[in-house]
Coordinates of C-alpha atoms in Angstrom, one line a residue:
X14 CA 0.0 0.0 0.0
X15 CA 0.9 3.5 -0.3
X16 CA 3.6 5.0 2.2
X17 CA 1.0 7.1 4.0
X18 CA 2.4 6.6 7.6
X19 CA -0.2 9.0 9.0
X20 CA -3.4 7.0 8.0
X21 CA -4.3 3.8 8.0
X22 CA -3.8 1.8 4.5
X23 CA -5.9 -1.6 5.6
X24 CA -9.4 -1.1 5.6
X25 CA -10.8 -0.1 9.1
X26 CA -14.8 -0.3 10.2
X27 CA -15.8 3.3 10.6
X28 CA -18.9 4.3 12.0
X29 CA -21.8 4.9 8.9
X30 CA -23.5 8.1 7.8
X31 CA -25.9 9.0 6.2
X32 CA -27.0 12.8 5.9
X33 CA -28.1 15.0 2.8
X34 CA -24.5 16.3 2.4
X35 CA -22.5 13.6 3.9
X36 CA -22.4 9.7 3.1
X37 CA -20.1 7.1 4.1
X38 CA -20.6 3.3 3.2
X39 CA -18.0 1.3 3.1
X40 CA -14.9 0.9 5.8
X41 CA -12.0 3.1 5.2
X42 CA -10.3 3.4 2.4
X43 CA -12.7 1.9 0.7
X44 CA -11.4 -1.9 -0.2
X45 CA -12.4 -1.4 -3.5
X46 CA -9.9 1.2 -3.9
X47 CA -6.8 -1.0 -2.6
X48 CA -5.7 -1.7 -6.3
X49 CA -5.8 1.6 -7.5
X50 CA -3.9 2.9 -4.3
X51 CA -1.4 -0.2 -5.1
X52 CA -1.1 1.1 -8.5
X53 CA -0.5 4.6 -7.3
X54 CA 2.2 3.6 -4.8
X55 CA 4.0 1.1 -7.5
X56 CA 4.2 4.0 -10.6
X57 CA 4.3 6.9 -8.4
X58 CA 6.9 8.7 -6.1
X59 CA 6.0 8.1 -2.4
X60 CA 6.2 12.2 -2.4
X61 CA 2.6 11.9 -3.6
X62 CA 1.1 9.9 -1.2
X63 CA 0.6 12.3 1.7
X64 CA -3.1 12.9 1.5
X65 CA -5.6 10.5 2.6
X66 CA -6.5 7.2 0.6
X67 CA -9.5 8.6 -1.2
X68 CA -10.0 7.9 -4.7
X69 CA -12.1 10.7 -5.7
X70 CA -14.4 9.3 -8.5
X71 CA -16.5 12.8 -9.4
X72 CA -16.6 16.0 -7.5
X73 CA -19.5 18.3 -8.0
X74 CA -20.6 21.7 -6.2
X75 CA -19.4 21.0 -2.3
X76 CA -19.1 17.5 -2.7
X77 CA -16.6 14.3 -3.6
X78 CA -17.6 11.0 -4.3
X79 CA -15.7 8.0 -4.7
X80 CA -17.0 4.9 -7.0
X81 CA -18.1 2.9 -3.7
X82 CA -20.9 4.8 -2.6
X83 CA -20.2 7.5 -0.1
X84 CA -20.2 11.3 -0.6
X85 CA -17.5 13.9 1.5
X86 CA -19.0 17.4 2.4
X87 CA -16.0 19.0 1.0
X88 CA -13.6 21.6 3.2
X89 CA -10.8 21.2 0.9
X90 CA -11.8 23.1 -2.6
X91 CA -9.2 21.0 -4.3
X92 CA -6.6 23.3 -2.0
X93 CA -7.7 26.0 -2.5
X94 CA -9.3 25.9 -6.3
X95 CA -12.5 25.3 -6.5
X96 CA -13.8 28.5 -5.3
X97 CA -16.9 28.7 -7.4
X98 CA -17.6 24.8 -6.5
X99 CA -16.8 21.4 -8.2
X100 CA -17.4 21.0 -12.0
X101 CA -20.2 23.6 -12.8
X102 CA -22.2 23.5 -15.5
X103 CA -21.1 26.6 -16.8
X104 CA -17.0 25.8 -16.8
X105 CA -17.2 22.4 -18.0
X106 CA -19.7 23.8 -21.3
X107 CA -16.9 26.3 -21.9
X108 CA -13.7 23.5 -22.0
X109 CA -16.4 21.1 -24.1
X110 CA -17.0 23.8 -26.5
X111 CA -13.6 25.0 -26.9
X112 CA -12.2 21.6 -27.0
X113 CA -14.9 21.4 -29.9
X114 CA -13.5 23.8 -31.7
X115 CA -11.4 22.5 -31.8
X116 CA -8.8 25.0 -30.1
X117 CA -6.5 22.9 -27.6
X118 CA -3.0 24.5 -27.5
X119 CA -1.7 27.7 -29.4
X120 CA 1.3 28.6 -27.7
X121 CA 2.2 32.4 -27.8
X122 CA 0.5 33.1 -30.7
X123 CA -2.5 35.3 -30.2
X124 CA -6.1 34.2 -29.3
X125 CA -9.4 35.9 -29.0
X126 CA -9.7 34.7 -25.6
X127 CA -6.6 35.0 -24.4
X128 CA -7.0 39.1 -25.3
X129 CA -11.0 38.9 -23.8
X130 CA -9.1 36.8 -20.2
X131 CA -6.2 39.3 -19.8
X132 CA -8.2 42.5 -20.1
X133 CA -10.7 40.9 -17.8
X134 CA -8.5 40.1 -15.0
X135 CA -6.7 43.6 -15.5
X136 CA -10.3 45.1 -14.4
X137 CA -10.3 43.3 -11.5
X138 CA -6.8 44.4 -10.4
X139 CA -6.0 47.7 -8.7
X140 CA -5.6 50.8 -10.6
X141 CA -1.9 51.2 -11.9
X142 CA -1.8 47.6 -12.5
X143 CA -2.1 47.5 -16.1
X144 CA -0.8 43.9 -17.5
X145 CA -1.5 40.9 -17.0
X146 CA 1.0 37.6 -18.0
X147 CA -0.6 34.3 -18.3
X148 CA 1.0 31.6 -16.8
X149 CA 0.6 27.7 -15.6
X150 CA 1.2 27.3 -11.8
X151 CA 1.3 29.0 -8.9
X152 CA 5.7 28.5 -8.5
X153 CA 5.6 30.1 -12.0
X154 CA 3.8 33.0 -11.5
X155 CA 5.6 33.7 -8.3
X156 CA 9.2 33.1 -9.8
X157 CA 8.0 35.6 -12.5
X158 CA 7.5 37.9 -10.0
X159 CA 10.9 37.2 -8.5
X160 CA 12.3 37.5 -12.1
X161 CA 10.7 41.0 -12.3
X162 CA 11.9 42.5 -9.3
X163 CA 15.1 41.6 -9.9
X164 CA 15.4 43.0 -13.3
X165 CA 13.4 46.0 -12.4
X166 CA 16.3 46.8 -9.5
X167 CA 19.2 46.2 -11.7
X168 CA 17.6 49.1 -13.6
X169 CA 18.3 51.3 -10.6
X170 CA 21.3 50.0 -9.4
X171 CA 24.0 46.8 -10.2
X172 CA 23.5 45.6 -6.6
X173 CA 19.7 46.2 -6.0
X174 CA 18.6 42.4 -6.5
X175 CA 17.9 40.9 -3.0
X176 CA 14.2 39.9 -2.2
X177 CA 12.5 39.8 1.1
X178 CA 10.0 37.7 1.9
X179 CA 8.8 36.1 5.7
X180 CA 9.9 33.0 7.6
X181 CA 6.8 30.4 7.5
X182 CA 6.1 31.3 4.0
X183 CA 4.9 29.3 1.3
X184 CA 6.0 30.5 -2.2
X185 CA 5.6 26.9 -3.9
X186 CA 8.0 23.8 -4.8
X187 CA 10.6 25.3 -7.8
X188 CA 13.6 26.1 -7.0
X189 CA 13.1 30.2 -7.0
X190 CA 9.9 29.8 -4.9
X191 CA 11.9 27.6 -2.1
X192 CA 14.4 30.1 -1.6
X193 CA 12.0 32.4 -1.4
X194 CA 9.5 30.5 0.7
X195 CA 10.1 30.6 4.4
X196 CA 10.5 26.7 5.2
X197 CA 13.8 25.6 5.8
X198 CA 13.3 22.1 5.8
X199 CA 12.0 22.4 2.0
X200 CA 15.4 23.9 1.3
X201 CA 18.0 21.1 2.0
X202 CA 18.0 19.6 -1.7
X203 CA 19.1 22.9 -3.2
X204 CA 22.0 23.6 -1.2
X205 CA 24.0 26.2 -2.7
X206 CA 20.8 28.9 -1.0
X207 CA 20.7 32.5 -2.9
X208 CA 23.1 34.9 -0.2
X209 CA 20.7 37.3 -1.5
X210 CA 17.5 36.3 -0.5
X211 CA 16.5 37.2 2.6
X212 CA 13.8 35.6 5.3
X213 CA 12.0 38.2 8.6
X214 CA 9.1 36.7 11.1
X215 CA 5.6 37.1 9.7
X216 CA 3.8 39.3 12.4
X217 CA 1.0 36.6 13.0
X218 CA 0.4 37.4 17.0
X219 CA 0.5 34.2 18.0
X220 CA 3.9 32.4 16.9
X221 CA 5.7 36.0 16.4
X222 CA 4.0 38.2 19.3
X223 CA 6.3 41.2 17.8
X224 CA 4.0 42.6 15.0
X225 CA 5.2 46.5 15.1
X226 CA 7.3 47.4 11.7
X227 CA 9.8 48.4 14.1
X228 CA 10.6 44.5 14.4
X229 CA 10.5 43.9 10.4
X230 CA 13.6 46.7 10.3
X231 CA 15.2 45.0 13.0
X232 CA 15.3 41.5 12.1
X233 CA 17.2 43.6 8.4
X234 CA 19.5 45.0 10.0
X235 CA 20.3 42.0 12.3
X236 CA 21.1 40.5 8.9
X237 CA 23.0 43.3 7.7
X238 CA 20.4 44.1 4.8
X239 CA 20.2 47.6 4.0
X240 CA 17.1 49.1 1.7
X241 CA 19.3 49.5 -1.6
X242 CA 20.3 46.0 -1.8
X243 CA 16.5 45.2 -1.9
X244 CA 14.5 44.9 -5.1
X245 CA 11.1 43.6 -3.9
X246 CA 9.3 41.8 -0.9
X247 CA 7.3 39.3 -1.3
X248 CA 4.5 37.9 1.0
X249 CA 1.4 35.8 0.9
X250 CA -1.7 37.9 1.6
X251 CA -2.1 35.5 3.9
X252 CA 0.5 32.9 5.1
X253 CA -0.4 29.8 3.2
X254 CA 0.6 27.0 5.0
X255 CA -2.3 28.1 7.4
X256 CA -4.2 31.5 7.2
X257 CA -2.7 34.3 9.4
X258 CA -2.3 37.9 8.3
X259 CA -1.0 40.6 8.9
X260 CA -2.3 43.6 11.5
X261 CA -3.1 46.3 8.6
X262 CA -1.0 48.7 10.1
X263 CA 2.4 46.8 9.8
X264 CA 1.3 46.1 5.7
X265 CA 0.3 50.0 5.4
X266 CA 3.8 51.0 6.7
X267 CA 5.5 47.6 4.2
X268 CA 3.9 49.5 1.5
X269 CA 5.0 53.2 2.5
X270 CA 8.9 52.2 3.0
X271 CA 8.9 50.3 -0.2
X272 CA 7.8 53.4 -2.3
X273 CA 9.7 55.2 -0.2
X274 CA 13.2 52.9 -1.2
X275 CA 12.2 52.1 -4.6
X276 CA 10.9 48.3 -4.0
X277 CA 8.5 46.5 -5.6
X278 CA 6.1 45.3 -2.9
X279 CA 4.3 41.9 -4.2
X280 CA 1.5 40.0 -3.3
X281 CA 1.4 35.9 -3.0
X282 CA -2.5 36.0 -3.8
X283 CA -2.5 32.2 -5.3
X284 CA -4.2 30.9 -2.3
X285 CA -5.9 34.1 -1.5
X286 CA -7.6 35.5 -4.6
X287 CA -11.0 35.4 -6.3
X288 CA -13.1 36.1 -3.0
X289 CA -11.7 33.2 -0.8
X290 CA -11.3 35.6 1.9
X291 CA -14.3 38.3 1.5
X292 CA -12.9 40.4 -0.3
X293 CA -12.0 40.0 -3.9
X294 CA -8.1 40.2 -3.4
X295 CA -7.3 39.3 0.2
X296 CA -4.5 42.4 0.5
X297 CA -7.2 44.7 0.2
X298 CA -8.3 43.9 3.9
X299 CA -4.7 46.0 4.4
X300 CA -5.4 48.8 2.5
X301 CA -2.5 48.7 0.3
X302 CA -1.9 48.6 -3.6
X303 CA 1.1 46.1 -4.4
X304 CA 3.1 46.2 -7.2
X305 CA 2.8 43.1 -8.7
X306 CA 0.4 40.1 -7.8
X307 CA 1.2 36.7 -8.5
X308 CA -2.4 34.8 -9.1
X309 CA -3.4 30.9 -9.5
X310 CA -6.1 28.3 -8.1
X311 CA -8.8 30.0 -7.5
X312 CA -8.4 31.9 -10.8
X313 CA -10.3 28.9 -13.0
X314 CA -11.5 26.9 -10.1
X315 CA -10.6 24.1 -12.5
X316 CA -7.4 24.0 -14.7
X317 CA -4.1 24.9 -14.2
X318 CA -3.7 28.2 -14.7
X319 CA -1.3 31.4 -13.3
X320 CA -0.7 35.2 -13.8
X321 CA 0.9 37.9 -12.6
X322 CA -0.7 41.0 -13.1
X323 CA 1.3 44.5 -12.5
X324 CA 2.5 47.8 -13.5
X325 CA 3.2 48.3 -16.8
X326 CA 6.9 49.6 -16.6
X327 CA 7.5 46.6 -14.7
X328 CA 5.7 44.1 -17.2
X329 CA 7.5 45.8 -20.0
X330 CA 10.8 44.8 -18.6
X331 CA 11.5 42.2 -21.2
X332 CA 11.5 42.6 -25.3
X333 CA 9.2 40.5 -27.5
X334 CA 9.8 37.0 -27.3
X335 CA 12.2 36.8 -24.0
X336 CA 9.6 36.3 -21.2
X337 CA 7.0 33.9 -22.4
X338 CA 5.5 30.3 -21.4
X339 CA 4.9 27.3 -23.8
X340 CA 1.3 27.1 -22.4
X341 CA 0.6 30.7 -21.9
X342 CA -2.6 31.3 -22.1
X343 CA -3.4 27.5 -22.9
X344 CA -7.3 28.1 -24.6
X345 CA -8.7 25.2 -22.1
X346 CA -7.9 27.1 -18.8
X347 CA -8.1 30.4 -20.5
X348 CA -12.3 29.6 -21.2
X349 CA -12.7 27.9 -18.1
X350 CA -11.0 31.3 -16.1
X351 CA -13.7 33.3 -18.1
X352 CA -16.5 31.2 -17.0
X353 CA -15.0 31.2 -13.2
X354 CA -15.2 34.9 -13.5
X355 CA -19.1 35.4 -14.6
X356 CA -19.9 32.9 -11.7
X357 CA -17.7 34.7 -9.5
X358 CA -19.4 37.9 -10.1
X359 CA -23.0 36.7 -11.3
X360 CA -23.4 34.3 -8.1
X361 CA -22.1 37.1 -6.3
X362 CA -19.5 35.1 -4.4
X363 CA -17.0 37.7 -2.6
X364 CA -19.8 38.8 -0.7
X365 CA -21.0 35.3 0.3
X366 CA -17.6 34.2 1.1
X367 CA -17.8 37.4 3.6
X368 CA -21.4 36.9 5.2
X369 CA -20.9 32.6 5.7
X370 CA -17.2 33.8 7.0
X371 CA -18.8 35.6 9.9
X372 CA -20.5 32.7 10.8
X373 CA -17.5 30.3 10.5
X374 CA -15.5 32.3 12.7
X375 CA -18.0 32.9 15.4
X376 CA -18.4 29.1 15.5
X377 CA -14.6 28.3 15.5
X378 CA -13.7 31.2 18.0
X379 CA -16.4 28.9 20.1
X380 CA -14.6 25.7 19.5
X381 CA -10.9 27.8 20.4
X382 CA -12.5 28.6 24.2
X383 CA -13.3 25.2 24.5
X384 CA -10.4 23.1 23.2
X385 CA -8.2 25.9 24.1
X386 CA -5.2 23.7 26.3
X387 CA -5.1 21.7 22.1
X388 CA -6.1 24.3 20.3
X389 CA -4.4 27.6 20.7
X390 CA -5.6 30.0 18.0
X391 CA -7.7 30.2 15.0
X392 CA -6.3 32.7 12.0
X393 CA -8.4 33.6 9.0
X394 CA -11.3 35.6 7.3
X395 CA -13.8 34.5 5.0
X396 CA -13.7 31.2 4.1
X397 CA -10.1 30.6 4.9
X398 CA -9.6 29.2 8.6
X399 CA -6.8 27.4 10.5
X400 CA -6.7 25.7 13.5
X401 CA -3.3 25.5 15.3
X402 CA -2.8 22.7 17.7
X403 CA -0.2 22.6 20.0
X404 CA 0.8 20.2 23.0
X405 CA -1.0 20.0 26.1
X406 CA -1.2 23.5 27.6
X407 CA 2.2 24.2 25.5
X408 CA 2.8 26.9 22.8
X409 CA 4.6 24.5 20.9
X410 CA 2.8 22.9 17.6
X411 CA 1.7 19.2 17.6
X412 CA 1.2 18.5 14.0
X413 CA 0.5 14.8 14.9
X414 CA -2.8 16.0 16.6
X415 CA -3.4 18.1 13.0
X416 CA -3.4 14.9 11.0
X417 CA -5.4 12.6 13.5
X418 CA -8.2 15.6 13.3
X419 CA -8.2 15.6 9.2
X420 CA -8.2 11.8 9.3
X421 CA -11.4 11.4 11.9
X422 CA -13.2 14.3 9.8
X423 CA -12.3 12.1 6.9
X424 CA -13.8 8.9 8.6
X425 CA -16.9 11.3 9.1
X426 CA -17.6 12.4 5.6
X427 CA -15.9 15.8 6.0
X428 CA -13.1 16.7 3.1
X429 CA -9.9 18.4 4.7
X430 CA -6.4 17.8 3.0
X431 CA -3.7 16.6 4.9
X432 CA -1.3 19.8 6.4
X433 CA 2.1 20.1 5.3
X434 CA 4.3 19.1 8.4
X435 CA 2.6 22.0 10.2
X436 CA 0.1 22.2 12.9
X437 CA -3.3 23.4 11.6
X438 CA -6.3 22.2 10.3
X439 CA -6.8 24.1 7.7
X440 CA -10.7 25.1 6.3
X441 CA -11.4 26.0 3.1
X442 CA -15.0 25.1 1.7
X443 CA -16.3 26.6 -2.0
X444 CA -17.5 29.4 -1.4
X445 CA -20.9 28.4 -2.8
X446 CA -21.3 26.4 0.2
X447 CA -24.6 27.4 2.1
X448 CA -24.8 28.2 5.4
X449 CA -26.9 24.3 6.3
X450 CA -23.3 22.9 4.7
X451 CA -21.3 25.0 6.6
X452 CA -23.0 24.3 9.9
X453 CA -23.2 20.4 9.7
X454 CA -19.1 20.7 8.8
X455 CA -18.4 22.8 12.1
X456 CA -20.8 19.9 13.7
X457 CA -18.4 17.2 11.8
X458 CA -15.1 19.7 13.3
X459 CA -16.5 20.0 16.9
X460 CA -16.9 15.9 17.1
X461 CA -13.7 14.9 15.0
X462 CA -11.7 17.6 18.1
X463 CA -13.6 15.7 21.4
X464 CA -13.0 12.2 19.9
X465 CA -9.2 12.7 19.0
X466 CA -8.8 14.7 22.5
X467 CA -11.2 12.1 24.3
X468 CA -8.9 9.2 22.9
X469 CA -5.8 10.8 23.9
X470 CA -6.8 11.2 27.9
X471 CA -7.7 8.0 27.5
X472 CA -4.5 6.5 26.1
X473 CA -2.2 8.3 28.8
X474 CA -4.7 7.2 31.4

């Protein structure tokens, strides 16, 4: 079976349910699915076997099915994706018709759609921010980025090419967005580390209790970083590998010292974007206009697709031809992105992402006071949440707890993926989900927390 040391590979009897968004069958993982997982773990690197053993089958609005007969209430969106739900009607008719065409691949060479996608998602951006490069993933987009500020500071000076970006951060899995990304432990296979990239604490509250700008200077000139060695900062809207931001005042005064010293300020909005957090980009909760934004999941809630979107001067960096991607602007993606966007703003989903946040909040600031010795804080707005666990009555972070939680909410019929050696539970429903979803999966999160907790008393008694 697959090398999933943190859930169970054999089949294990799991109690039944059976409720209008929730269904589950068959023990768990479904014995049906023990070739396929065989299959997985034979062809594939073991890398890719650190989410549960669910074959998904189908997924469609809030919900995944497997070919066995039960049904997940999905708090996952695909990590992050799906934020106008699971295959709709609307996206999959555009990829049919344009795969009808058929129009499947045209490289750089221009398209109707691609002109009709880029001008779309310029509207949507900021005021200043006047292109918009199409890319694949969310690594790509943000090592465009990295590629930008660094060219754009070499226009000022020789030596004005070192980035910035925040401890804890997740930037994605090349080799540019590693260095950038805050992990260390994701670092060890590249060795030879860029001396120019630089890492500062993210002013959570909670891990980093520092979170005046006072501290973001210090930790620079600790590492003897001065502002004209510096061609951009880069930081998640929200920290990715859970959901914590920023107090608005430390981002306000980011922004201001960064115009102030010539650095391009951008935004990691490839978890954040396209409503998940209430508002339509999540740095606008800070009040800020970045430079660039580096785009991605949520833009299509479907097929791979990037962008970064910025100011022109910037954008216009490179000459024809020199800054390109063999699937820019790939027509598949490119349609589906233009159907995500009319659902986005036909279905109105910003703002529902904002009211059902509310709610989701208030309910898991409820669980916090009662788990609080496991459970130290919940980050988040909209429908981004994270729930940190930690030792008993510790501030330290028990990631081991983190997985038990995602596997019993599994067991349950609740979609969660599995965290990335951290220690949260991280939420993140469509944001079509109603408010009867939403409040049957806190249900499923309240139960899944005494069970583990209950079991653990238990075991040390």
């Amino acid at each position: 079976m697959a090398d999933q040391s943190h859930y169970a590979q054999q089949p294990r009897r799991v109690p039944q349910v059976n409720t209008k968004y929730r269904r589950i069958v068959t023990e768990i993982p479904a014995p049906g699915s023990l070739p396929i997982l065989e299959k997985l773990r034979q062809y594939e690197p073991r890398s890719m076997s650190g989410q549960p053993p669910i074959i998904w089958d189908r997924a469609e609005g809030c919900q995944v099915y497997d070919a066995w007969g039960n049904m997940w209430l999905d708090w996952s969106s695909g990590v992050l994706v799906t934020n106008a739900g699971h295959g709709r009607a609307e996206i999959v008719e555009a990829i049919v018709n344009e795969a009808r065409k058929p129009l499947l691949h045209n490289y750089c060479f221009p398209s109707a759609e691609r002109a009709e996608l880029t001008e779309r998602l310029v509207k949507v951006a900021p005021e200043g921010l006047g292109k918009c490069f199409l890319l694949t993933t969310g690594s790509e987009a943000t090592e465009c980025a990295i590629k930008l500020c660094r060219t754009y500071g070499q226009t000022k000076s020789p030596d004005k090419i070192g980035m910035i970006s925040f401890l804890g951060a997740f930037h994605g899995r090349t080799m540019g967005s590693q260095m950038a990304g805050g992990i260390d432990k994701l670092k060890g296979w590249i060795v030879n580390l860029d001396p120019a990239m630089w890492q500062v604490p993210f002013p959570d509250g909670y891990w980093v209790e520092d979170t005046s700008f006072d501290g973001f200077l210090a930790s620079l000139k600790a590492q003897g970083v001065e502002p004209q060695q510096i061609a951009g900062v880069m930081t998640e809207s929200y920290q990715g590998g859970n959901a914590s931001f920023a107090p608005a005042e430390f981002m306000q005064k980011l922004s201001a010292w960064c115009k102030e010293h010539d650095i391009l300020l951008v935004m990691d909005e490839v978890q954040a974007g396209f409503g998940r957090t209430g508002k339509f980009w999540a740095f606008e909760h800070y009040g800020v206009t970045p430079d660039l934004i580096a785009c991605g999941k949520g833009i299509s809630s479907s097929l791979p697709l990037s962008c970064v979107l910025g100011r022109d001067d910037v954008m216009n960096l490179y000459p024809p031809g020199s800054m390109t991607s063999t699937h820019t602007g790939s027509p598949l993606p490119v349609v589906a992105s233009l159907a995500n966007l009319d659902l986005l703003e036909k279905e109105q989903l910003t703002e529902r992402s904002a009211r059902l946040g509310s709610l989701l909040h208030d309910e898991l600031a409820k669980l916090q006071v009662k788990y609080s010795s496991r459970l130290g804080y919940v980050h988040g707005k909209g429908l981004v949440a994270s729930l940190h666990m930690i030792k008993e009555g510790r501030k330290e972070p028990d990631v081991d707890l983190a997985y038990r939680v995602v596997a019993r909410c599994i067991d349950k019929g609740l979609m969660l993926f599995s965290p990335v050696g951290v220690s949260c539970v991280k939420i993140s429903p469509p944001l079509i989900t109603d408010e009867d979803q939403l409040r049957e999966g806190l249900e499923v999160i309240n139960e899944a927390l005494g069970e583990v907790l209950d079991e653990g008393l238990q075991a040390q008694a």
